[in-house]
Short mmCIF file of C-alpha atoms and ligand atoms in Angstrom, two decimals:
data_model
loop_
_atom_site.label_atom_id
_atom_site.label_comp_id
_atom_site.label_asym_id
_atom_site.label_seq_id
_atom_site.Cartn_x
_atom_site.Cartn_y
_atom_site.Cartn_z
CA MET A 289 -53.16 7.69 -36.08
CA LYS A 290 -50.15 6.90 -37.61
CA ASN A 291 -48.99 8.32 -41.55
CA ASN A 292 -52.39 10.71 -41.70
CA SER A 293 -52.06 13.57 -42.95
CA THR A 294 -54.67 16.51 -43.33
CA ILE A 295 -56.52 17.73 -46.29
CA LYS A 296 -54.45 21.79 -45.21
CA GLU A 297 -50.91 19.45 -45.99
CA VAL A 298 -51.86 17.59 -48.84
CA LEU A 299 -53.86 20.94 -50.83
CA SER A 300 -50.23 22.62 -49.52
CA ARG A 301 -47.30 20.37 -49.75
CA ILE A 302 -47.22 16.50 -49.81
CA PRO A 303 -46.31 16.38 -54.44
CA VAL A 304 -48.39 14.43 -56.65
CA GLY A 305 -48.20 11.05 -57.19
CA SER A 306 -47.07 10.06 -52.60
CA GLU A 307 -50.22 8.36 -51.28
CA VAL A 308 -51.41 9.48 -48.55
CA ARG A 309 -54.18 8.49 -46.11
CA VAL A 310 -56.62 11.24 -44.89
CA ASN A 311 -59.87 11.20 -42.03
CA GLY A 312 -62.57 13.62 -42.43
CA TRP A 313 -66.23 14.34 -42.95
CA ILE A 314 -68.09 14.03 -45.63
CA ARG A 315 -69.66 16.74 -47.77
CA THR A 316 -71.19 15.68 -50.66
CA PHE A 317 -70.88 11.81 -52.20
CA ARG A 318 -72.04 12.67 -56.62
CA ASN A 319 -72.84 10.61 -59.02
CA ASP A 320 -72.00 7.39 -57.28
CA ARG A 321 -67.93 8.66 -57.59
CA PHE A 322 -66.62 12.11 -56.40
CA ILE A 323 -67.00 12.52 -52.27
CA THR A 324 -66.67 16.36 -51.00
CA LEU A 325 -64.13 15.50 -47.67
CA SER A 326 -63.62 17.68 -45.28
CA ASP A 327 -61.75 18.13 -41.92
CA GLY A 328 -61.58 21.91 -40.79
CA THR A 329 -58.10 22.40 -41.66
CA ALA A 330 -58.39 24.57 -44.21
CA PRO A 331 -60.48 26.21 -45.98
CA GLN A 332 -60.88 23.62 -49.21
CA THR A 333 -62.43 20.43 -49.71
CA LEU A 334 -60.91 17.36 -50.57
CA GLN A 335 -62.03 15.63 -53.42
CA ALA A 336 -62.01 12.02 -52.90
CA VAL A 337 -62.72 10.28 -56.07
CA ILE A 338 -63.40 5.83 -55.74
CA GLU A 339 -64.54 3.55 -58.80
CA ALA A 340 -68.21 2.86 -56.37
CA SER A 341 -67.88 -1.20 -58.42
CA HIS A 342 -64.25 -2.18 -56.36
CA PHE A 343 -66.69 -1.79 -53.51
CA PRO A 344 -69.17 -3.35 -51.39
CA SER A 345 -71.97 -1.79 -52.13
CA GLU A 346 -73.18 -1.73 -49.29
CA LEU A 347 -70.30 0.33 -47.92
CA ILE A 348 -71.20 2.62 -50.85
CA LYS A 349 -74.70 3.40 -49.69
CA LYS A 350 -72.64 5.11 -46.17
CA LEU A 351 -71.11 7.41 -48.40
CA ASN A 352 -73.51 10.11 -46.63
CA THR A 353 -73.19 13.82 -45.94
CA GLY A 354 -71.77 13.87 -42.56
CA ALA A 355 -70.07 10.63 -42.08
CA CYS A 356 -66.78 10.15 -41.22
CA ILE A 357 -64.48 8.33 -42.99
CA SER A 358 -60.86 7.40 -43.63
CA VAL A 359 -59.84 7.37 -47.38
CA LEU A 360 -56.58 5.72 -48.77
CA GLY A 361 -54.93 6.85 -51.29
CA ASP A 362 -52.74 8.50 -54.33
CA ILE A 363 -52.84 11.77 -54.58
CA GLN A 364 -52.78 13.22 -59.10
CA SER A 365 -53.60 16.29 -60.20
CA SER A 366 -57.01 16.76 -60.63
CA PRO A 367 -58.27 17.68 -63.61
CA ALA A 368 -61.55 19.71 -61.93
CA LYS A 369 -61.75 23.19 -62.33
CA GLY A 370 -61.64 24.88 -58.79
CA GLN A 371 -58.22 22.04 -57.72
CA ASP A 372 -54.99 21.52 -58.64
CA VAL A 373 -55.32 17.64 -57.02
CA GLU A 374 -57.28 15.08 -55.79
CA LEU A 375 -57.15 11.69 -54.06
CA GLN A 376 -57.42 8.94 -55.88
CA VAL A 377 -59.34 5.92 -53.19
CA ARG A 378 -57.60 2.67 -53.38
CA GLN A 379 -59.09 2.35 -50.05
CA LEU A 380 -62.34 3.12 -47.84
CA GLU A 381 -62.96 2.64 -43.77
CA ILE A 382 -66.12 4.06 -42.49
CA LEU A 383 -65.38 5.59 -40.10
CA GLY A 384 -68.82 6.78 -37.86
CA GLU A 385 -71.66 6.60 -40.34
CA ALA A 386 -74.73 8.75 -39.89
CA ASP A 387 -78.13 9.16 -41.22
CA SER A 388 -78.85 10.90 -44.40
CA GLU A 389 -83.04 11.09 -42.84
CA LYS A 390 -81.21 12.39 -39.60
CA TYR A 391 -78.65 14.72 -40.38
CA PRO A 392 -79.85 19.20 -40.10
CA LEU A 393 -76.52 19.45 -42.40
CA GLN A 394 -78.43 19.43 -46.37
CA PRO A 395 -75.99 20.06 -48.90
CA LYS A 396 -77.64 23.06 -49.83
CA LYS A 397 -77.79 26.50 -47.83
CA HIS A 398 -78.84 27.07 -44.65
CA SER A 399 -79.20 30.06 -43.14
CA LEU A 400 -77.17 31.37 -39.75
CA GLU A 401 -80.58 31.56 -37.66
CA PHE A 402 -81.26 28.48 -38.59
CA MET A 403 -77.56 27.11 -37.59
CA ARG A 404 -77.66 28.68 -34.31
CA GLU A 405 -79.94 26.60 -34.05
CA LEU A 406 -78.07 23.78 -34.47
CA ALA A 407 -74.62 25.38 -33.09
CA HIS A 408 -72.76 21.88 -32.19
CA LEU A 409 -72.84 20.86 -35.94
CA ARG A 410 -71.71 24.95 -36.96
CA PRO A 411 -68.26 23.24 -37.00
CA ARG A 412 -69.08 21.15 -39.77
CA THR A 413 -69.73 24.11 -42.07
CA GLN A 414 -68.08 26.01 -44.60
CA THR A 415 -68.37 29.44 -42.88
CA PHE A 416 -67.78 28.60 -39.71
CA GLY A 417 -64.58 26.83 -40.71
CA ALA A 418 -63.71 29.76 -41.60
CA VAL A 419 -64.86 32.20 -38.55
CA PHE A 420 -63.73 30.23 -35.91
CA ARG A 421 -60.05 29.55 -38.14
CA LEU A 422 -59.93 33.56 -37.65
CA ARG A 423 -61.00 33.67 -34.56
CA HIS A 424 -57.66 31.51 -33.29
CA HIS A 425 -55.72 33.44 -35.14
CA LEU A 426 -56.86 36.63 -34.09
CA ALA A 427 -56.12 34.87 -30.72
CA PHE A 428 -52.39 34.08 -31.22
CA ALA A 429 -52.14 37.00 -32.69
CA VAL A 430 -53.43 39.44 -29.76
CA ASN A 431 -51.30 36.96 -28.10
CA LYS A 432 -47.81 37.83 -30.06
CA TYR A 433 -48.10 41.38 -30.66
CA PHE A 434 -48.27 41.66 -26.79
CA ASN A 435 -45.33 39.62 -26.17
CA ASP A 436 -43.39 41.54 -29.29
CA LYS A 437 -43.81 44.58 -27.28
CA GLY A 438 -42.22 43.72 -23.45
CA PHE A 439 -46.22 43.31 -21.71
CA PHE A 440 -46.26 40.38 -19.57
CA TYR A 441 -50.02 38.05 -19.38
CA VAL A 442 -51.38 38.59 -16.14
CA HIS A 443 -54.47 35.76 -15.65
CA THR A 444 -56.95 38.39 -13.49
CA PRO A 445 -59.98 36.50 -11.22
CA ILE A 446 -62.58 34.87 -12.63
CA ILE A 447 -64.52 35.30 -9.18
CA THR A 448 -64.15 39.25 -7.81
CA ALA A 449 -66.77 40.53 -5.36
CA SER A 450 -66.09 44.24 -7.08
CA ASP A 451 -67.51 46.18 -10.02
CA ALA A 452 -65.31 47.26 -11.93
CA GLU A 453 -67.69 50.29 -13.43
CA GLY A 454 -69.51 50.29 -10.85
CA ALA A 455 -73.52 50.05 -12.13
CA GLY A 456 -75.12 46.62 -11.49
CA GLU A 457 -75.39 43.96 -14.05
CA MET A 458 -73.98 40.95 -12.88
CA PHE A 459 -74.19 37.22 -12.67
CA ALA A 460 -73.89 36.45 -8.62
CA VAL A 461 -71.52 33.68 -7.64
CA SER A 462 -73.08 31.96 -4.73
CA THR A 463 -74.10 28.10 -2.93
CA LEU A 464 -76.43 28.96 -0.70
CA ASP A 465 -79.47 26.74 -0.78
CA PRO A 466 -81.66 29.18 -2.97
CA LEU A 467 -84.80 27.71 -0.70
CA LYS A 468 -83.02 28.06 1.99
CA SER A 469 -79.79 30.82 2.85
CA PRO A 470 -79.45 32.07 5.64
CA LYS A 471 -81.23 35.79 6.15
CA THR A 472 -79.44 38.25 8.82
CA GLU A 473 -81.81 39.87 11.21
CA ASP A 474 -83.39 42.77 8.95
CA GLY A 475 -84.32 39.67 6.13
CA ASN A 476 -82.05 40.11 3.37
CA ILE A 477 -79.52 36.95 2.37
CA ASP A 478 -77.20 36.48 4.46
CA TYR A 479 -73.88 36.71 2.47
CA SER A 480 -70.82 36.11 5.40
CA GLN A 481 -72.17 32.50 5.92
CA ASP A 482 -72.01 31.32 1.60
CA PHE A 483 -68.80 30.55 -0.07
CA PHE A 484 -66.86 32.39 -0.71
CA GLY A 485 -67.51 34.67 3.13
CA ARG A 486 -68.64 37.43 0.96
CA MET A 487 -71.19 38.72 -1.44
CA THR A 488 -69.43 37.67 -4.72
CA ASN A 489 -69.63 37.69 -8.86
CA LEU A 490 -68.28 36.73 -12.02
CA THR A 491 -66.10 39.52 -12.98
CA VAL A 492 -67.02 41.89 -15.60
CA SER A 493 -63.99 43.30 -16.49
CA GLY A 494 -60.13 41.78 -15.37
CA GLN A 495 -58.94 46.06 -14.91
CA LEU A 496 -58.92 47.43 -11.64
CA GLU A 497 -56.68 43.84 -11.02
CA ALA A 498 -54.64 44.61 -14.61
CA GLU A 499 -54.65 48.46 -12.87
CA LEU A 500 -52.56 46.77 -10.28
CA PHE A 501 -50.10 44.28 -12.47
CA ALA A 502 -49.25 47.75 -15.09
CA MET A 503 -48.23 49.19 -11.24
CA GLY A 504 -45.48 46.07 -10.89
CA LEU A 505 -44.98 45.43 -13.62
CA SER A 506 -45.68 47.90 -15.59
CA LYS A 507 -46.91 46.43 -19.05
CA VAL A 508 -49.74 44.04 -18.81
CA TYR A 509 -52.87 42.64 -20.34
CA THR A 510 -55.56 39.85 -19.58
CA PHE A 511 -57.40 38.14 -22.06
CA GLY A 512 -60.75 36.02 -19.95
CA PRO A 513 -64.11 35.71 -21.00
CA THR A 514 -66.44 38.37 -18.61
CA PHE A 515 -70.31 38.55 -17.52
CA ARG A 516 -72.69 40.79 -18.37
CA ALA A 517 -76.36 40.15 -18.21
CA GLU A 518 -77.45 42.96 -19.73
CA ASN A 519 -81.22 42.54 -20.62
CA SER A 520 -80.68 43.89 -24.57
CA ASN A 521 -80.52 41.73 -27.11
CA THR A 522 -78.71 43.69 -30.04
CA SER A 523 -76.09 41.59 -33.04
CA ARG A 524 -73.52 43.11 -30.73
CA HIS A 525 -73.99 42.35 -26.91
CA LEU A 526 -73.34 38.88 -25.59
CA ALA A 527 -73.79 37.29 -21.29
CA GLU A 528 -70.08 35.80 -21.73
CA PHE A 529 -68.42 37.96 -24.72
CA TRP A 530 -64.01 37.47 -24.44
CA MET A 531 -62.21 40.37 -23.26
CA ILE A 532 -58.58 41.99 -24.33
CA GLU A 533 -57.78 44.41 -21.31
CA PRO A 534 -54.17 46.19 -21.90
CA GLU A 535 -53.01 48.39 -19.23
CA MET A 536 -49.44 49.95 -18.72
CA ALA A 537 -47.51 52.21 -16.58
CA PHE A 538 -46.47 55.81 -17.43
CA TYR A 539 -48.73 55.95 -20.52
CA GLU A 540 -50.92 58.89 -20.80
CA LEU A 541 -54.30 58.80 -23.28
CA ASP A 542 -52.88 59.66 -26.15
CA ASP A 543 -49.48 57.11 -25.70
CA ASN A 544 -52.98 54.66 -25.16
CA MET A 545 -54.45 55.34 -28.48
CA ASP A 546 -51.73 55.60 -30.86
CA LEU A 547 -51.12 51.32 -28.43
CA ALA A 548 -55.08 50.86 -29.65
CA GLU A 549 -55.03 52.20 -33.02
CA ASP A 550 -51.50 49.92 -33.53
CA PHE A 551 -52.38 47.40 -32.14
CA ILE A 552 -56.44 46.45 -34.24
CA LYS A 553 -53.51 47.27 -37.25
CA TYR A 554 -51.62 43.90 -35.82
CA LEU A 555 -54.78 42.70 -35.99
CA ILE A 556 -55.85 43.01 -38.97
CA ARG A 557 -52.64 42.68 -41.10
CA TYR A 558 -51.77 39.49 -38.91
CA VAL A 559 -54.89 37.88 -40.73
CA LEU A 560 -54.67 39.59 -44.26
CA GLU A 561 -50.76 37.94 -44.62
CA HIS A 562 -51.92 34.35 -42.34
CA ALA A 563 -55.22 33.35 -43.54
CA PRO A 564 -56.31 34.74 -47.22
CA ASP A 565 -58.83 31.87 -48.16
CA ASP A 566 -60.48 32.35 -44.76
CA LEU A 567 -61.41 35.55 -45.73
CA ALA A 568 -62.15 34.92 -49.41
CA LEU A 569 -64.24 32.61 -48.12
CA LEU A 570 -66.10 34.69 -46.15
CA GLU A 571 -65.66 37.88 -48.24
CA LYS A 572 -68.00 35.67 -51.17
CA ARG A 573 -70.11 34.52 -48.18
CA LEU A 574 -70.39 39.27 -47.11
CA ALA A 575 -70.53 40.30 -50.76
CA GLU A 576 -74.22 37.56 -51.34
CA GLU A 577 -75.78 39.09 -48.33
CA GLU A 578 -75.53 42.50 -49.47
CA LYS A 579 -76.96 41.35 -52.81
CA SER A 580 -80.24 40.70 -50.62
CA LYS A 581 -80.32 43.86 -49.49
CA PRO A 582 -81.68 46.46 -51.18
CA GLN A 583 -79.51 48.68 -52.76
CA ASP A 584 -78.80 52.11 -50.78
CA GLN A 585 -78.15 49.77 -47.51
CA ARG A 586 -74.88 47.70 -49.69
CA SER A 587 -71.86 48.25 -48.72
CA ASP A 588 -69.44 49.40 -51.85
CA MET A 589 -66.46 47.76 -50.15
CA SER A 590 -65.16 43.81 -50.19
CA LEU A 591 -64.46 41.93 -46.37
CA VAL A 592 -60.88 42.28 -47.65
CA GLU A 593 -60.91 46.73 -48.88
CA LYS A 594 -61.97 46.75 -45.81
CA LEU A 595 -60.02 46.00 -43.42
CA ASN A 596 -57.46 47.52 -45.80
CA PHE A 597 -59.14 50.41 -45.53
CA VAL A 598 -59.54 50.64 -41.68
CA LEU A 599 -54.42 50.05 -42.02
CA SER A 600 -54.36 52.27 -44.44
CA ASN A 601 -55.80 55.44 -42.42
CA PRO A 602 -55.52 57.12 -39.74
CA PHE A 603 -58.22 56.47 -36.77
CA ARG A 604 -59.79 60.31 -36.78
CA ARG A 605 -59.89 61.70 -32.84
CA VAL A 606 -62.30 63.49 -32.65
CA SER A 607 -63.14 65.07 -28.71
CA TYR A 608 -66.38 64.65 -27.02
CA THR A 609 -67.57 67.92 -26.97
CA GLU A 610 -66.34 68.86 -31.38
CA ALA A 611 -68.89 65.35 -31.94
CA ILE A 612 -72.04 66.62 -30.20
CA GLU A 613 -71.01 69.43 -31.93
CA ILE A 614 -71.75 67.95 -34.56
CA LEU A 615 -74.17 65.33 -33.65
CA LYS A 616 -76.10 68.94 -32.96
CA GLU A 617 -76.26 70.01 -36.28
CA SER A 618 -76.44 66.52 -38.58
CA ARG A 619 -79.35 65.94 -41.22
CA PRO A 620 -81.25 63.00 -38.73
CA ASN A 621 -80.71 65.32 -35.76
CA LYS A 622 -82.51 67.97 -36.91
CA LYS A 623 -85.48 66.36 -39.16
CA LYS A 624 -85.76 63.93 -36.39
CA LYS A 625 -84.37 60.77 -36.65
CA PHE A 626 -82.31 59.38 -34.34
CA LYS A 627 -83.81 58.01 -32.13
CA TYR A 628 -82.37 59.85 -29.03
CA LEU A 629 -81.71 63.00 -30.14
CA ILE A 630 -78.29 65.02 -29.26
CA GLU A 631 -79.73 68.42 -27.12
CA GLU A 632 -77.72 69.82 -25.47
CA TRP A 633 -73.95 68.51 -24.12
CA GLY A 634 -73.61 65.95 -20.95
CA ALA A 635 -75.62 62.58 -23.40
CA ASP A 636 -74.70 60.02 -23.62
CA LEU A 637 -73.98 58.66 -27.45
CA GLN A 638 -76.31 55.98 -28.42
CA SER A 639 -74.71 53.36 -30.76
CA GLU A 640 -77.69 55.44 -33.33
CA HIS A 641 -75.15 58.29 -33.31
CA GLU A 642 -71.79 56.48 -33.17
CA ARG A 643 -72.62 54.80 -36.13
CA PHE A 644 -73.27 58.77 -37.19
CA LEU A 645 -69.76 59.50 -36.74
CA VAL A 646 -68.34 56.47 -38.46
CA GLU A 647 -70.20 55.71 -41.19
CA LYS A 648 -71.21 59.10 -41.69
CA HIS A 649 -69.68 61.61 -41.03
CA PHE A 650 -66.31 60.90 -41.02
CA ASN A 651 -66.39 57.64 -43.04
CA CYS A 652 -63.03 56.13 -41.00
CA PRO A 653 -63.06 54.82 -37.84
CA VAL A 654 -63.01 57.17 -34.90
CA ILE A 655 -61.74 57.49 -31.20
CA LEU A 656 -64.11 60.31 -29.65
CA TYR A 657 -62.40 61.40 -26.50
CA ASP A 658 -62.53 63.89 -22.91
CA TYR A 659 -66.12 62.27 -21.77
CA PRO A 660 -68.54 64.51 -19.95
CA ALA A 661 -67.50 63.09 -16.91
CA ASN A 662 -70.54 62.25 -14.91
CA ILE A 663 -71.28 59.40 -17.79
CA LYS A 664 -67.93 57.59 -18.10
CA ALA A 665 -66.74 54.56 -14.83
CA PHE A 666 -64.69 56.76 -11.67
CA TYR A 667 -61.14 55.60 -12.29
CA MET A 668 -60.84 57.74 -14.93
CA ARG A 669 -58.92 61.12 -14.56
CA GLN A 670 -59.62 64.14 -14.30
CA ASN A 671 -59.22 66.93 -16.68
CA GLU A 672 -58.89 70.36 -15.63
CA ASP A 673 -61.86 71.27 -17.09
CA GLY A 674 -64.15 69.56 -14.36
CA LYS A 675 -66.08 67.95 -16.97
CA THR A 676 -64.53 66.63 -18.43
CA VAL A 677 -62.49 62.76 -17.87
CA ARG A 678 -59.60 61.40 -20.77
CA ALA A 679 -61.51 58.47 -21.58
CA MET A 680 -61.81 56.75 -25.01
CA ASP A 681 -63.88 54.85 -27.57
CA VAL A 682 -62.79 53.91 -30.86
CA LEU A 683 -65.50 53.50 -32.92
CA PHE A 684 -65.85 51.18 -35.73
CA PRO A 685 -68.00 51.01 -39.51
CA GLY A 686 -70.85 48.74 -39.12
CA ILE A 687 -69.31 48.13 -34.78
CA GLY A 688 -69.81 51.38 -32.90
CA GLU A 689 -67.55 50.61 -30.24
CA ILE A 690 -65.03 48.41 -30.39
CA ILE A 691 -62.66 49.81 -27.76
CA GLY A 692 -63.34 51.76 -24.39
CA GLY A 693 -60.29 52.73 -22.16
CA SER A 694 -59.04 55.65 -19.85
CA GLN A 695 -56.08 57.44 -19.16
CA ARG A 696 -56.83 56.38 -14.68
CA GLU A 697 -57.07 58.84 -12.02
CA GLU A 698 -53.89 58.20 -9.96
CA ARG A 699 -54.53 61.89 -7.63
CA MET A 700 -54.58 59.32 -4.86
CA GLU A 701 -57.92 62.51 -3.56
CA LYS A 702 -59.39 63.10 -6.23
CA LEU A 703 -60.32 59.44 -6.71
CA GLN A 704 -61.55 59.72 -2.68
CA GLU A 705 -64.08 62.70 -3.73
CA LYS A 706 -65.39 61.40 -7.27
CA MET A 707 -65.58 57.56 -5.21
CA LYS A 708 -67.48 59.33 -3.15
CA ALA A 709 -69.89 61.18 -5.36
CA MET A 710 -70.81 57.81 -5.87
CA HIS A 711 -71.47 56.67 -3.14
CA ILE A 712 -68.12 53.87 -4.18
CA PRO A 713 -67.32 52.08 -0.46
CA GLU A 714 -63.96 53.30 0.26
CA GLU A 715 -64.07 49.68 2.56
CA SER A 716 -64.55 47.97 -1.22
CA LEU A 717 -61.76 48.83 -2.99
CA TRP A 718 -58.57 49.47 -0.15
CA TRP A 719 -56.46 46.68 -2.20
CA TYR A 720 -56.49 49.01 -5.62
CA LEU A 721 -56.64 52.85 -3.33
CA ASP A 722 -53.36 50.63 -2.17
CA THR A 723 -51.71 51.82 -5.32
CA ARG A 724 -52.51 55.45 -5.55
CA ARG A 725 -51.73 55.59 -1.50
CA PHE A 726 -48.12 53.94 -2.73
CA GLY A 727 -45.48 54.79 -5.61
CA ALA A 728 -48.71 55.72 -7.44
CA CYS A 729 -47.71 56.40 -11.24
CA LYS A 730 -50.02 58.03 -14.53
CA HIS A 731 -50.88 55.12 -16.21
CA SER A 732 -54.04 54.20 -18.83
CA GLY A 733 -55.23 51.14 -20.56
CA PHE A 734 -58.57 50.04 -22.61
CA GLY A 735 -60.15 47.22 -22.78
CA LEU A 736 -60.84 45.80 -26.88
CA GLY A 737 -64.37 43.62 -27.16
CA PHE A 738 -62.34 40.26 -28.96
CA GLU A 739 -66.00 39.38 -30.62
CA ARG A 740 -67.14 42.99 -31.43
CA LEU A 741 -63.19 42.46 -33.39
CA VAL A 742 -64.25 38.98 -35.12
CA GLN A 743 -66.85 40.51 -36.17
CA PHE A 744 -65.63 43.19 -37.83
CA VAL A 745 -62.25 41.71 -39.26
CA THR A 746 -65.00 37.97 -41.07
CA GLY A 747 -67.93 40.92 -41.71
CA MET A 748 -70.29 38.39 -39.63
CA THR A 749 -73.47 41.06 -38.55
CA ASN A 750 -74.07 39.09 -36.11
CA ILE A 751 -72.34 38.52 -32.03
CA ARG A 752 -74.03 35.31 -31.34
CA ASP A 753 -71.94 33.67 -34.47
CA VAL A 754 -69.09 34.56 -33.84
CA ILE A 755 -68.72 33.14 -30.45
CA PRO A 756 -68.46 28.59 -30.04
CA PHE A 757 -71.77 28.81 -27.52
CA PRO A 758 -73.07 31.88 -27.42
CA ARG A 759 -74.99 32.97 -24.45
CA THR A 760 -76.92 35.94 -24.61
CA PRO A 761 -80.91 36.06 -22.42
CA GLY A 762 -82.19 32.07 -22.22
CA ASN A 763 -79.88 30.91 -24.63
CA ALA A 764 -77.31 28.49 -22.77
CA GLU A 765 -78.28 25.39 -24.85
CA PHE A 766 -74.97 24.41 -25.93
P1 ATP B 110 -71.41 48.99 -25.36
O1 ATP B 110 -71.11 50.47 -24.03
O2 ATP B 110 -71.20 49.06 -26.76
O3 ATP B 110 -72.49 48.05 -24.22
P2 ATP B 110 -69.21 49.47 -22.66
O4 ATP B 110 -69.64 51.08 -23.53
O5 ATP B 110 -70.51 48.61 -21.67
O6 ATP B 110 -70.15 49.10 -24.57
P3 ATP B 110 -67.06 48.24 -22.20
O7 ATP B 110 -68.26 48.03 -20.74
O8 ATP B 110 -66.44 49.97 -22.25
O9 ATP B 110 -68.40 48.69 -23.10
O10 ATP B 110 -66.59 47.07 -22.22
C1 ATP B 110 -65.51 47.84 -23.45
C2 ATP B 110 -65.81 46.82 -24.50
O11 ATP B 110 -65.91 45.38 -24.39
C3 ATP B 110 -66.54 47.53 -25.74
O12 ATP B 110 -65.99 48.20 -26.10
C4 ATP B 110 -66.48 46.55 -26.14
O13 ATP B 110 -65.87 46.43 -27.46
C5 ATP B 110 -67.15 45.14 -25.51
N1 ATP B 110 -67.93 44.42 -25.13
C6 ATP B 110 -69.13 44.77 -23.72
N2 ATP B 110 -70.49 44.76 -23.46
C7 ATP B 110 -69.80 43.42 -23.87
C8 ATP B 110 -71.25 42.61 -24.11
N3 ATP B 110 -71.89 42.36 -23.90
N4 ATP B 110 -71.10 41.86 -25.04
C9 ATP B 110 -69.59 42.20 -26.68
N5 ATP B 110 -68.68 42.75 -26.43
C10 ATP B 110 -69.44 43.52 -25.18
MN1 MN B 111 -72.47 47.69 -22.06
#
């Protein structure tokens, strides 16, 4: 390791004429002379130039795509176009051979679908290198943003006995033997004999626990894995994804919207500033993908233009009621082009409707608020109209819903009424209700799906391509 340099260091700050050792993986080896070397530290590769006659031919034969090598030599200015410097190799060592017959990645373009089958090798490629470096920058920026604003990072539990949404779609956690699990008298599985003495599952959200902490530390956030056993094979759903959930005491819905907008804009600004080269690489990829689409479906904005567009325009804030009016009168609704036609107030919005509003009608990010109470969760604050709750969804072009949030119901009676109506037993959430019993206050929060944000920033169309090892129905290979 001593005196090694990364490619990022070589390209950014080591002066021409210096001697360096660089380790990395071979992308290509051309004309018995030029090695394209990558170590993932930068979007760029390093050209290592060798004089084949100075090395044993046995060694040269092993310079295959995929092999791991260590090279020592001098940095010199490069006559080749597209690069300022190259490495003139004096010493060459093969650290790990790669059989060129068997190595699945050839020096050509592979489809994203093909690469999903080889998720263990995705980090070796240019596109995924850029995606995952950006994912890192975004995760770092999330923590930086909240830290700088006085939020505390709370690690909410992954195994829980509560279901924040009051709906199904959970993965059970159990150590009982499925073949001979103990039974209760009425023949059901006796979870009192299970590990936790009760039924437990993987969390679908850290919100309820984050609320408890906001009631003591004022401003907190969780950022962790979230699990949903939803059997939907879409390009926007994973069974395991990461969610960022800030929760703030004394915030009302408008404050919540302001924070959501400021937060997303900060994250986008952060990557524009800190990872322009990775963005440029993905912008090129996206432009090529666009070329393969029919003319009328192509985006007229490049990736970076889209990011700048979001920065320079306020998110449109539109009530659910206004949105329904717009959708009712819309062309696709009148021409029966929507799969789910909007007939009346109260309809749940599908992603086709969300995308119509964002991509066709308003043509910018939209925050929808004040949804009908009966399509939203029990904890959202009821409005005076008796029909709507202080919910907000942030909708993004190409993605649909990226954030779901609300002002929480802090009034004990209202909350109890609602739980009763939705058949949520109070005993199961006594600890949650305690925060309303003792020192309740107005508060708000939201959940941002991290992968959906990474999708937007990288321009990757499928959510499976922005998480290292995607879990989806029927798929947990790696
Ligand atoms: P959707 O309607 O898109 O399924 P949701 O209403 O179930 O989303 P919430 O429960 O509000 O979503 O979760 C908050 C955020 O988490 C969403 O806005 C989205 O960004 C993200 N999210 C939700 N489900 C998934 C999933 N299965 N995979 C990836 N991200 C998700
Ligand atoms: Mn969902």
